[in-house]
Tab-separated table of C-alpha atoms in Angstrom:
chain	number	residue	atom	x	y	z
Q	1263	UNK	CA	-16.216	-17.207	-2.156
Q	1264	UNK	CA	-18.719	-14.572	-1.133
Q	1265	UNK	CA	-17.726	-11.333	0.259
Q	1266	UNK	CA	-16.994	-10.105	3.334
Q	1267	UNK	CA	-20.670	-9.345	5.430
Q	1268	UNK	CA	-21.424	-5.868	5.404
Q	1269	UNK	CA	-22.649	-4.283	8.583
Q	1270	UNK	CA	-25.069	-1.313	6.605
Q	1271	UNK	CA	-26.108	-0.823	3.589
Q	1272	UNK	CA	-26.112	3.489	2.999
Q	1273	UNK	CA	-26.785	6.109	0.647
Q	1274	UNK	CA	-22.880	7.609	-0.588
Q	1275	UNK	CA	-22.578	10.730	0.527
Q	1276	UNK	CA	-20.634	13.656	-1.651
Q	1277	UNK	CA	-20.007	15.939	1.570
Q	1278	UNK	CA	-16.762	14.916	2.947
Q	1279	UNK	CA	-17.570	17.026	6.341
Q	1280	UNK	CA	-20.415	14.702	7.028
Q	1281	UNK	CA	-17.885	12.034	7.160
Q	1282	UNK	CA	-17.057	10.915	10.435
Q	1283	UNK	CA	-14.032	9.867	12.025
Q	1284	UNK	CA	-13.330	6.434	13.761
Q	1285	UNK	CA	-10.517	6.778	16.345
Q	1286	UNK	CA	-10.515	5.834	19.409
Q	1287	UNK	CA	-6.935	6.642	20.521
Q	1288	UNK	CA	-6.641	10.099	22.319
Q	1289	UNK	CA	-6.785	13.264	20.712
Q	1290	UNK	CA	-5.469	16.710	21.945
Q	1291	UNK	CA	-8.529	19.202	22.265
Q	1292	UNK	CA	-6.137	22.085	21.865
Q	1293	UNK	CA	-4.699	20.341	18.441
Q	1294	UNK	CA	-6.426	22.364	14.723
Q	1295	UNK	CA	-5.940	19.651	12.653
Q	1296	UNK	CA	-4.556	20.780	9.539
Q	1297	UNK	CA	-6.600	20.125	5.607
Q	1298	UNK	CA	-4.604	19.221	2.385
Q	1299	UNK	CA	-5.620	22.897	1.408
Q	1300	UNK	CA	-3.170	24.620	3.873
Q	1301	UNK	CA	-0.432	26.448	2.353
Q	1302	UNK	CA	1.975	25.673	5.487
Q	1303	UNK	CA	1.238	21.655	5.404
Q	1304	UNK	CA	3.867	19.877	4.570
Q	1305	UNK	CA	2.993	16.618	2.512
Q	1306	UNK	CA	-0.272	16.876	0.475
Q	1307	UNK	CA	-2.079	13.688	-1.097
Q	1308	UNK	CA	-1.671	13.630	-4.560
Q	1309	UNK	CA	-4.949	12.297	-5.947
Q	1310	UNK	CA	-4.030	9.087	-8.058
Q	1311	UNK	CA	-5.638	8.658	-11.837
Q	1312	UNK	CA	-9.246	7.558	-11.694
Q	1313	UNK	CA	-9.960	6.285	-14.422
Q	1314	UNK	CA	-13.544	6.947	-16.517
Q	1315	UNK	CA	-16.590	4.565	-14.811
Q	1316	UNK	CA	-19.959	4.143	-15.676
Q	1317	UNK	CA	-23.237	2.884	-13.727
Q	1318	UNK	CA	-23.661	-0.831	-14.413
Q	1319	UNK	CA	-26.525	-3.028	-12.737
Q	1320	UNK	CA	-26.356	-4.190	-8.819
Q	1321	UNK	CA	-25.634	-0.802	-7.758
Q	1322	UNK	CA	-21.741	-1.347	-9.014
Q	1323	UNK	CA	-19.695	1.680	-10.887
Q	1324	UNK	CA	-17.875	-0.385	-13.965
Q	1325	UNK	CA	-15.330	0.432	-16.303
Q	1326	UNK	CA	-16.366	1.804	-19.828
Q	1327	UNK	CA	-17.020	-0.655	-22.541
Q	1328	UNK	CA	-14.151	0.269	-25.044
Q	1329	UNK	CA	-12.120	-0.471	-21.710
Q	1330	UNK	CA	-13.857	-4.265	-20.985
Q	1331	UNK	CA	-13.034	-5.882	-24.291
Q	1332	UNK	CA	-9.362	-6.661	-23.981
Q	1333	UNK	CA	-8.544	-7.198	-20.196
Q	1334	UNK	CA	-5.645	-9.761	-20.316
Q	1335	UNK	CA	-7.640	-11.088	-16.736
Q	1336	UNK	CA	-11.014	-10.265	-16.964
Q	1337	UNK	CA	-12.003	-11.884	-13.958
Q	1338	UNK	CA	-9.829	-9.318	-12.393
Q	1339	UNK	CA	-12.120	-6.228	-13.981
Q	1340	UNK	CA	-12.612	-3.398	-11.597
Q	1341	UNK	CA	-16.117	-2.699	-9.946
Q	1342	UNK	CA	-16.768	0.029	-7.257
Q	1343	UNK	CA	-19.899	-1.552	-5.091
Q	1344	UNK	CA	-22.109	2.065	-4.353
Q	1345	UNK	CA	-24.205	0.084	-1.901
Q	1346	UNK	CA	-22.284	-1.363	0.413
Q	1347	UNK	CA	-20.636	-0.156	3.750
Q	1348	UNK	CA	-18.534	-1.668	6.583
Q	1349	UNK	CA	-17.956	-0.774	9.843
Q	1350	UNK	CA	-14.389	0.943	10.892
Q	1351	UNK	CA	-11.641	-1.566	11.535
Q	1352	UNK	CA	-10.887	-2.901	15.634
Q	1353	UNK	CA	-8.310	-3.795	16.831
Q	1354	UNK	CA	-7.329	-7.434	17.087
Q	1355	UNK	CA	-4.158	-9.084	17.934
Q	1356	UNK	CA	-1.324	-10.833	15.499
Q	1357	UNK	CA	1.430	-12.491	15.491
Q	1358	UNK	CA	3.623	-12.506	12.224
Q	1359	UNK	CA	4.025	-15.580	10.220
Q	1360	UNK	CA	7.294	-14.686	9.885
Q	1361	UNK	CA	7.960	-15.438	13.626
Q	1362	UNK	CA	7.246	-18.758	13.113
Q	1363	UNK	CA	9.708	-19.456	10.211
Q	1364	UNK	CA	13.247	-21.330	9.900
Q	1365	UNK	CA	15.677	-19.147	9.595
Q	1366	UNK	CA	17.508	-21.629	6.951
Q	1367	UNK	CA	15.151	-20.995	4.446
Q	1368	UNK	CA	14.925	-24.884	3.520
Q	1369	UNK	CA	11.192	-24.513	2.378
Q	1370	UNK	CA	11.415	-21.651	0.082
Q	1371	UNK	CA	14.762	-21.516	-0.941
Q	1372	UNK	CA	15.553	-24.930	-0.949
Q	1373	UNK	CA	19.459	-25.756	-2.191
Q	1374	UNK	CA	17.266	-28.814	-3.991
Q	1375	UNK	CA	15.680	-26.740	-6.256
Q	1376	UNK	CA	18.013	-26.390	-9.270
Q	1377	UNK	CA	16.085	-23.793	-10.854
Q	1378	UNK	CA	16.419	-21.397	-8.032
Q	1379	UNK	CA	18.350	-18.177	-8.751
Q	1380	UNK	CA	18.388	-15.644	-6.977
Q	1381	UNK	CA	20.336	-12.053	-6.874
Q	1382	UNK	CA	20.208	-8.971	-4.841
Q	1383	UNK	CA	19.014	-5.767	-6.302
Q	1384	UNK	CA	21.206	-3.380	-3.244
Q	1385	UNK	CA	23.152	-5.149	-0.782
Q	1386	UNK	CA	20.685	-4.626	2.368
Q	1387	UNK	CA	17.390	-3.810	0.251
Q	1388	UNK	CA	15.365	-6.014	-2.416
Q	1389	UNK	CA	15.750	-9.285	-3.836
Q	1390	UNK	CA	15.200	-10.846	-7.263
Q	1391	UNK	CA	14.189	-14.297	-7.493
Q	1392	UNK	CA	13.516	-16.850	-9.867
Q	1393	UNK	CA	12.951	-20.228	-9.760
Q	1394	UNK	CA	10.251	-20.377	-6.912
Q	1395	UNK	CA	6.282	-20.611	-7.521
Q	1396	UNK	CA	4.039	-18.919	-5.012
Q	1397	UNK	CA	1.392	-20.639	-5.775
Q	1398	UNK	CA	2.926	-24.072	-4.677
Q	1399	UNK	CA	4.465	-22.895	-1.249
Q	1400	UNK	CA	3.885	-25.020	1.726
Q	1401	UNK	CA	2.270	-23.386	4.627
Q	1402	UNK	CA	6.437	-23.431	6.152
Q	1403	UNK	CA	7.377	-21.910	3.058
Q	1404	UNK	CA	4.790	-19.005	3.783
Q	1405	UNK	CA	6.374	-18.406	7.174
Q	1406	UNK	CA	9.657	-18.509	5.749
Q	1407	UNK	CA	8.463	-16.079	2.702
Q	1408	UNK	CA	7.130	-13.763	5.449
Q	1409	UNK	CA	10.932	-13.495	7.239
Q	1410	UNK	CA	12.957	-13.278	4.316
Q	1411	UNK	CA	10.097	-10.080	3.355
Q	1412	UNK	CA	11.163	-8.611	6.725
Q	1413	UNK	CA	15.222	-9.280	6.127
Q	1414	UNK	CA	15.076	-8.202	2.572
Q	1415	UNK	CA	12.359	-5.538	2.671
Q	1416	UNK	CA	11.537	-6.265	-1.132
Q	1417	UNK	CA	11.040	-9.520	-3.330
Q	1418	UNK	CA	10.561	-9.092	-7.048
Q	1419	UNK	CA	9.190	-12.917	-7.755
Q	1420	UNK	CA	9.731	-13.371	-11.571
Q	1421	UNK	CA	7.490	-16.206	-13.739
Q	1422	UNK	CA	4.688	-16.840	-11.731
Q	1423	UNK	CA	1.350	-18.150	-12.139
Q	1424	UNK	CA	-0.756	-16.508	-9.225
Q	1425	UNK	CA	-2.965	-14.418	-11.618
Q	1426	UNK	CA	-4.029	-17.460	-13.602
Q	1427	UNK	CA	-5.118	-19.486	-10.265
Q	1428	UNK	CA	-8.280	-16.704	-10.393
Q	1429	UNK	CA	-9.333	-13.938	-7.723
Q	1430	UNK	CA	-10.722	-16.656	-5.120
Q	1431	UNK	CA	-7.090	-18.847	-4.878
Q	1432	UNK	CA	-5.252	-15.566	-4.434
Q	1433	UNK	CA	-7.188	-13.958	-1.786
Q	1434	UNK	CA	-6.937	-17.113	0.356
Q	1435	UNK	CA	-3.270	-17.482	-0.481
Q	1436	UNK	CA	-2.759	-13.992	1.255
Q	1437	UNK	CA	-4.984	-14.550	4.265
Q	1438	UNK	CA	-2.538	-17.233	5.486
Q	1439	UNK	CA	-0.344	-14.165	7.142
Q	1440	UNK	CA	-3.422	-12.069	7.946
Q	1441	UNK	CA	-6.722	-10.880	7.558
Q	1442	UNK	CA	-7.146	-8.726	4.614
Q	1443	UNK	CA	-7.615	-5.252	4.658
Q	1444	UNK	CA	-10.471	-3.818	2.509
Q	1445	UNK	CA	-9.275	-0.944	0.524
Q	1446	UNK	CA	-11.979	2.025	1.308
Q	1447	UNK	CA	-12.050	3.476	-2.073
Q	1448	UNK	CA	-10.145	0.984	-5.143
Q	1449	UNK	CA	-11.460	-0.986	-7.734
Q	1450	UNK	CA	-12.347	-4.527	-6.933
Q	1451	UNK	CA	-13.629	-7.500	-8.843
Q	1452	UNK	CA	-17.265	-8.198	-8.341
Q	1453	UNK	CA	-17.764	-9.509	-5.049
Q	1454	UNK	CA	-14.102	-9.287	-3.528
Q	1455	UNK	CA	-13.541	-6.149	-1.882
Q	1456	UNK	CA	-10.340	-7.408	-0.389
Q	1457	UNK	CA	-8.783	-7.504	-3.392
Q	1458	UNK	CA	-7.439	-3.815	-4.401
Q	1459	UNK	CA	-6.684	-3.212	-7.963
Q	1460	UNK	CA	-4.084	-0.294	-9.204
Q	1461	UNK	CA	-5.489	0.670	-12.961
Q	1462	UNK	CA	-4.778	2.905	-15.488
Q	1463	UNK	CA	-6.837	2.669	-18.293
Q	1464	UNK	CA	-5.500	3.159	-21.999
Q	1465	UNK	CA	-7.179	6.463	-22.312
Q	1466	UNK	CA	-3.683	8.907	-21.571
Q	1467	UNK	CA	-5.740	12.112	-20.833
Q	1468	UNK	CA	-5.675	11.067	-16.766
Q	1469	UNK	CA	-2.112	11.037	-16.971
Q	1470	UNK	CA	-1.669	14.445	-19.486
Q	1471	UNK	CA	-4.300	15.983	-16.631
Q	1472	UNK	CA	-2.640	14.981	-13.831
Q	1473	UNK	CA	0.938	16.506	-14.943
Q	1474	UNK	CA	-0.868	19.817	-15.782
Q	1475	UNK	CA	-0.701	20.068	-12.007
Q	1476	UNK	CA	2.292	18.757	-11.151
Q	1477	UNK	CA	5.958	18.241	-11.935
Q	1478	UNK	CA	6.083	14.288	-11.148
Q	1479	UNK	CA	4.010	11.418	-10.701
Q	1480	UNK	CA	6.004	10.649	-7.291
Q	1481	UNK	CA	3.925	9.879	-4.512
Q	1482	UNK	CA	5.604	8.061	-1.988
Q	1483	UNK	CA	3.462	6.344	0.969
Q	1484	UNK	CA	2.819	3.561	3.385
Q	1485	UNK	CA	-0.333	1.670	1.971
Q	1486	UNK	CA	-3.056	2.502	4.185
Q	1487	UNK	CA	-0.602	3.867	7.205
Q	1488	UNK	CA	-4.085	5.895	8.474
Q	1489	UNK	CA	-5.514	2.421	9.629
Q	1490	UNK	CA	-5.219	1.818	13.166
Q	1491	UNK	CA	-3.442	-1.714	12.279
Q	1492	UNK	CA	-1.802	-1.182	8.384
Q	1493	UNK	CA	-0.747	-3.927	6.328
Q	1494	UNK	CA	2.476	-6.071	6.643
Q	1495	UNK	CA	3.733	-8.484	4.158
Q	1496	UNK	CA	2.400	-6.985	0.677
Q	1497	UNK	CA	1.477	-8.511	-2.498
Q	1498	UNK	CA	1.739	-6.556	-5.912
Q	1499	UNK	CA	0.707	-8.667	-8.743
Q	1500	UNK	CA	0.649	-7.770	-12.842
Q	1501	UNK	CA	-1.934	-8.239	-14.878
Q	1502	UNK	CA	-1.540	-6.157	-17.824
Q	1503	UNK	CA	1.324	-2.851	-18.189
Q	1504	UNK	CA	2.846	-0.922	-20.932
Q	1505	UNK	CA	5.942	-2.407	-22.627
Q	1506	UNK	CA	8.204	0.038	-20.909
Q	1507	UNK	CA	7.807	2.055	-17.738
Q	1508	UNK	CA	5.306	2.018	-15.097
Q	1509	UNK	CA	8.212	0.810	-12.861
Q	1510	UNK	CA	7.493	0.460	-8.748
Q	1511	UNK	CA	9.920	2.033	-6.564
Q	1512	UNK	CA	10.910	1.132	-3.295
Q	1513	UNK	CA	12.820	3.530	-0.044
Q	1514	UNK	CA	14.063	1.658	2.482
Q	1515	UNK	CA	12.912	3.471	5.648
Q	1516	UNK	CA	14.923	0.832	8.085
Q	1517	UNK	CA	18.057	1.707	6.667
Q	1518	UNK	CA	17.048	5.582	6.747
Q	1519	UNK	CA	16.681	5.432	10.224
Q	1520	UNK	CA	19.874	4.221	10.595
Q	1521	UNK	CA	21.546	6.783	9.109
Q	1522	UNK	CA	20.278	9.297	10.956
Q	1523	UNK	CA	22.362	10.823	14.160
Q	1524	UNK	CA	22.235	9.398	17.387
Q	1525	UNK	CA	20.855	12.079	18.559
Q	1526	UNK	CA	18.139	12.910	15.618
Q	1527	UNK	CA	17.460	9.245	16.251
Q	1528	UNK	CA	16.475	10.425	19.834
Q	1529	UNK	CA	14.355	13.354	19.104
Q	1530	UNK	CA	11.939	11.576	16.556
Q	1531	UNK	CA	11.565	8.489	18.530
Q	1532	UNK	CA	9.974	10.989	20.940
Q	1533	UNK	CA	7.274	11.736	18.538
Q	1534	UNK	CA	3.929	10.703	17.468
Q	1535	UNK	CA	2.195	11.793	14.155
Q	1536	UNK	CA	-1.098	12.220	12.906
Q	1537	UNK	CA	-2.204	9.947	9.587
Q	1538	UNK	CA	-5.142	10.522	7.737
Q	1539	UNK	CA	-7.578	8.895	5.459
Q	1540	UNK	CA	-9.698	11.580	4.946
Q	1541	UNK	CA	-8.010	13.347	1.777
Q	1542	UNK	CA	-7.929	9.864	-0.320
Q	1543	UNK	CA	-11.964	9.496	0.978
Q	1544	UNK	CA	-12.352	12.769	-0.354
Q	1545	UNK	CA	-10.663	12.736	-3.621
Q	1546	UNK	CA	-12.271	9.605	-4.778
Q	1547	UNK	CA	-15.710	10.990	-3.962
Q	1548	UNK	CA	-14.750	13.917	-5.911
Q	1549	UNK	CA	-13.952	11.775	-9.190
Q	1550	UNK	CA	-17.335	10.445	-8.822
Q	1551	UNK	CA	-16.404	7.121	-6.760
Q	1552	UNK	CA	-17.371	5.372	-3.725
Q	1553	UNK	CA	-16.073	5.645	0.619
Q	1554	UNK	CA	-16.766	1.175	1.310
Q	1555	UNK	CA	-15.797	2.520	5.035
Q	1556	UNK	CA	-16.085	6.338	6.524
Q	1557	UNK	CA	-12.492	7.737	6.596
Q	1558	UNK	CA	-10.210	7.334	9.497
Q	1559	UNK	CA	-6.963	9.300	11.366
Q	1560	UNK	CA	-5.031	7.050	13.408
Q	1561	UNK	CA	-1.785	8.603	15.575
Q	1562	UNK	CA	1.598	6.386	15.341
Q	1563	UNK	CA	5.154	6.706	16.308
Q	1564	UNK	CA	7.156	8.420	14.194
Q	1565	UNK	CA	9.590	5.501	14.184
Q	1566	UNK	CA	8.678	2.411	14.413
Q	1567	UNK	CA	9.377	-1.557	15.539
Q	1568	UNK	CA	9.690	-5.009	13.483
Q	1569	UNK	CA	7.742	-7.196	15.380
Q	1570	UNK	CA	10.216	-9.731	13.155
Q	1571	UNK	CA	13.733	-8.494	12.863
Q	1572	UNK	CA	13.482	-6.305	15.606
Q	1573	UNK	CA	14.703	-3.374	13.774
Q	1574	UNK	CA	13.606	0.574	13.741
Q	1575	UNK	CA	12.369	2.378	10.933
Q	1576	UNK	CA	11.061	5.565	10.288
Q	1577	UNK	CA	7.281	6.069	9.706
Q	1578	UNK	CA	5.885	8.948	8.352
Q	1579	UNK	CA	4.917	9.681	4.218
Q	1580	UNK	CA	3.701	12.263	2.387
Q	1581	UNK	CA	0.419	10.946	1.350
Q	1582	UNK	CA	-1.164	10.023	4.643
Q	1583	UNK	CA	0.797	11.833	7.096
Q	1584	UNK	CA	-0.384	15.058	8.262
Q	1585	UNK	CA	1.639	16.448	11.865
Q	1586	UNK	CA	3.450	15.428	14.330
Q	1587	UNK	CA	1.216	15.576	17.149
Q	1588	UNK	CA	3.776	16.994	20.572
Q	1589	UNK	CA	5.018	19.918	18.080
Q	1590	UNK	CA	3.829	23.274	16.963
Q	1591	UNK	CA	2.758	23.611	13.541
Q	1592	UNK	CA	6.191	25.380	12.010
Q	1593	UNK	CA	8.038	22.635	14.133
Q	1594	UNK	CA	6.412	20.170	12.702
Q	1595	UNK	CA	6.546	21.153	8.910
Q	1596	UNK	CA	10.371	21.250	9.810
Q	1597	UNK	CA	10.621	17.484	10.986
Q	1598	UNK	CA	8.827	16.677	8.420
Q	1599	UNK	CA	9.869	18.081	5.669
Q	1600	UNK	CA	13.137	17.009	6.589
Q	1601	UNK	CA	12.378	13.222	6.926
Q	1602	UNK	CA	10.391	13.569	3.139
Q	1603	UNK	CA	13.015	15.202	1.651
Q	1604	UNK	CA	15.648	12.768	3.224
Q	1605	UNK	CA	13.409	9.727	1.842
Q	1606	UNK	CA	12.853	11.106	-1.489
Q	1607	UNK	CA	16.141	12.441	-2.279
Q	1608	UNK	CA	18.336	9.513	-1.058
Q	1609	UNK	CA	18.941	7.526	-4.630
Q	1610	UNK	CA	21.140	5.035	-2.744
Q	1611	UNK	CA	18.931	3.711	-0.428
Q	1612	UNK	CA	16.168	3.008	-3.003
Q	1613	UNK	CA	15.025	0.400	-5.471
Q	1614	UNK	CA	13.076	-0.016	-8.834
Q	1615	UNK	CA	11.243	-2.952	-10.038
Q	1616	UNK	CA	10.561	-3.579	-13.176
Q	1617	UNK	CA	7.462	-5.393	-14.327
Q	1618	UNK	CA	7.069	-8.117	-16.611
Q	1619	UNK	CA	4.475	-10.621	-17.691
Q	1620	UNK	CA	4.479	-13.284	-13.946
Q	1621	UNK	CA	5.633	-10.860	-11.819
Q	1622	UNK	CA	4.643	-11.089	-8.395
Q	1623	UNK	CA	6.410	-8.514	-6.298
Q	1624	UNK	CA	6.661	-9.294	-2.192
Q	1625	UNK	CA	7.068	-6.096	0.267
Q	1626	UNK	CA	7.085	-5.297	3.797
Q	1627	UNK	CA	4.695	-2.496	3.655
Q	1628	UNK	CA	6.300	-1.655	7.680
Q	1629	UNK	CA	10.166	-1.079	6.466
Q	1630	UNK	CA	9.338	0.286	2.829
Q	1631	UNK	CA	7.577	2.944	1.354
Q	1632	UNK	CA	7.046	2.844	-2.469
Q	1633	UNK	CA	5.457	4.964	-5.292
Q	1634	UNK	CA	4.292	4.116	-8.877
Q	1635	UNK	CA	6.319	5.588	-11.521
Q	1636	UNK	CA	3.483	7.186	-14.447
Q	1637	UNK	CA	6.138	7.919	-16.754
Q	1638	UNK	CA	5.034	6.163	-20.547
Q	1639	UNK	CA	2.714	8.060	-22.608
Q	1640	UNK	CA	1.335	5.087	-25.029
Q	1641	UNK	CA	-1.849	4.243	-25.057
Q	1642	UNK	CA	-1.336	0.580	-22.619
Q	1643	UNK	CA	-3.259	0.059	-19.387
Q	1644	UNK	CA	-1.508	-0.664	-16.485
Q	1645	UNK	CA	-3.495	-3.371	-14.278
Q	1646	UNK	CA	-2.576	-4.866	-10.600
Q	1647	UNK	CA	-3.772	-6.519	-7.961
Q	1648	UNK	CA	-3.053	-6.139	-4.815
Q	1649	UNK	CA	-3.643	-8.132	-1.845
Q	1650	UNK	CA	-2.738	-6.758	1.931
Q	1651	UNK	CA	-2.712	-8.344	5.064
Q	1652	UNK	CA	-3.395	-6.558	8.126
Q	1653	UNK	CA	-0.524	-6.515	10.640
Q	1654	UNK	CA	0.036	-5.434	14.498
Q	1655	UNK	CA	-0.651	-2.022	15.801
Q	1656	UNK	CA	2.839	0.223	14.931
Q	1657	UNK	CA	4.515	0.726	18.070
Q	1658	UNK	CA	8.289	1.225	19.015
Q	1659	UNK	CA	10.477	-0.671	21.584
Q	1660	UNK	CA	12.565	1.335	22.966
């Protein structure tokens, strides 16, 4: 399958000021837009661990060789294309697969299937489930997959066979419930943008430099929530990880909102906040890596709608967002701060899951915000794909 057409092909610039950005919603004039460097700014991006590349042929940024040899998928090898550059994102309108889907579940959970198990991880957040092969789901199934996402807000699919199928069958298993966002800065296999891979090479000094810094790995986002249309029904695969830890975990931002006052409920539905790409364009130019897009802010509501469930969530994370666009500054940092802190402290409404060899976890990327967990300090990579289709604009029904 060849890639995606670009529109341009550019020289990479280092200078993140000469990067431009692509919004066309409104803007207040009167608004300083605050940088990652302020002291007052309440959520920073933390810069994730890049790991060590080298110039290979074609223009393309590879892995080191003592990194190559032993890649449990090496079809799935990281590449960062210096070449090539695509326009910003439009808008374009979507309906959710899981819309169309029986609400029984007879497709993918069918009570024929003897080998179907399934158990709950809370009682309102994340699933386990065994028994059930992605890779053989019906195009019903799919729609039924993309529902039970939205009900469940996680899915940790154990035993699966995706990774083997190869790059190609897994990026057109994912467009089925959208087209696929293009991450502007990950590792990708050779001629697939659209598939994003999370790696952390065997080499522990990223990890040992990054915790010089700071106190915790934490980092707890939205994937992508700066594009003007993020992604919707996620999909996290494993390719290799270390025996123990590296664990994903999962806050439930539906059932945050729903524990919030009436009347807090009523002030931040009011709002609108700023997220930016501009800080994750930035730090992967400063490790020496590649922008496939120029940076982007987008504005969204602070709390947002299912398009499925019809539920409301909050939507707002310390990576990408940067201020809450009808408040001063100091207002702002409050709000904020309040709703990270809330998110990040609350044990009970959160989830872990635990990788293993075939698993393929499932996430709404709208109702849950997630983090990776660097927390092992052997010397074993820790490879994913990821795959992301684009959803509908955020927007709240009030």
């Amino acid at each position: 399958m060849a890639p995606p057409t670009a529109t341009s092909t550019v020289q990479i610039t280092q200078d993140i000021k000469k990067l431009e950005v692509s919004n066309n919603q409104e803007q207040k004039p009167e608004k300083q837009v605050k940088s990652k460097y302020d002291t007052d700014n309440v959520g920073k991006y933390k810069s994730p661990f890049y790991s060590a590349r080298v110039e290979g042929e074609d223009g393309l940024l590879v892995l080191k060789n003592i990194e190559r040899g032993d890649l449990s998928y090496p079809e799935y090898e990281p590449t960062w294309d210096t070449k090539t550059k695509f326009e910003p994102y439009e808008l374009f309108e979507i309906k959710d697969r899981g819309l169309f889907a029986d609400k029984s579940y007879k497709n993918l959970l069918s009570k024929d299937n003897k080998d179907l198990q399934t158990s709950d991880l809370t009682p309102k957040f994340g699933t386990e489930i065994k028994g059930v092969q992605l890779s053989e789901l019906s195009d019903a199934a799919k729609d039924e997959l993309a529902l039970l996402t939205a009900e469940r807000g996680v899915l940790v699919f154990r035993d699966q066979d995706l990774a083997s199928k190869g790059v190609e069958f897994n990026v057109k298993f994912a467009e089925y419930f959208g087209p696929l966002h293009i991450h502007p800065a990950s590792g990708a296999p050779k001629g697939y943008p659209e598939l994003h891979l999370v790696y952390r090479s065997k080499d522990a000094s990223a990890t040992e430099s990054f915790l010089k810094r700071h106190t915790t790995s934490v980092a707890w986002h939205s994937d992508v929530s700066y594009e003007k249309q993020p992604l919707g029904t996620t999909f996290l695969g494993l390719l290799d990880g270390p025996t123990s830890g590296g664990d994903t975990a999962f806050v439930d931002t539906q059932a945050a909102y729903d524990r919030l006052s009436p009347e807090f409920q009523q002030i931040i539905e009011r709002l609108t906040a700023e997220h930016s790409g501009f800080e994750q364009a930035e730090a992967s130019l400063r490790s020496g890596g590649i922008t496939r897009r120029d940076p982007v802010k987008n504005i969204h509501p602070v709390v947002r709608t299912h398009p499925v469930t019809g539920k409301k969530a909050i939507y707002v994370n310390q990576q990408f967002t940067r201020d809450i666009q009808e408040l001063k500054v100091e207002e702002s940092d409050a709000i904020l701060g309040f709703l990270y802190n809330f998110l990040s402290t609350s044990i009970d409404l959160q989830i872990r899951a635990k990788w293993e060899k075939g698993t393929v976890v499932v996430w709404d990327n709208r109702r849950a915000s997630h983090s990776a967990l660097y927390d092992w300090e052997t010397t074993e990579r820790r490879h994913l794909y990821r795959l992301g289709p684009r959803a509908e604009k955020p927007f709240l029904k009030k």
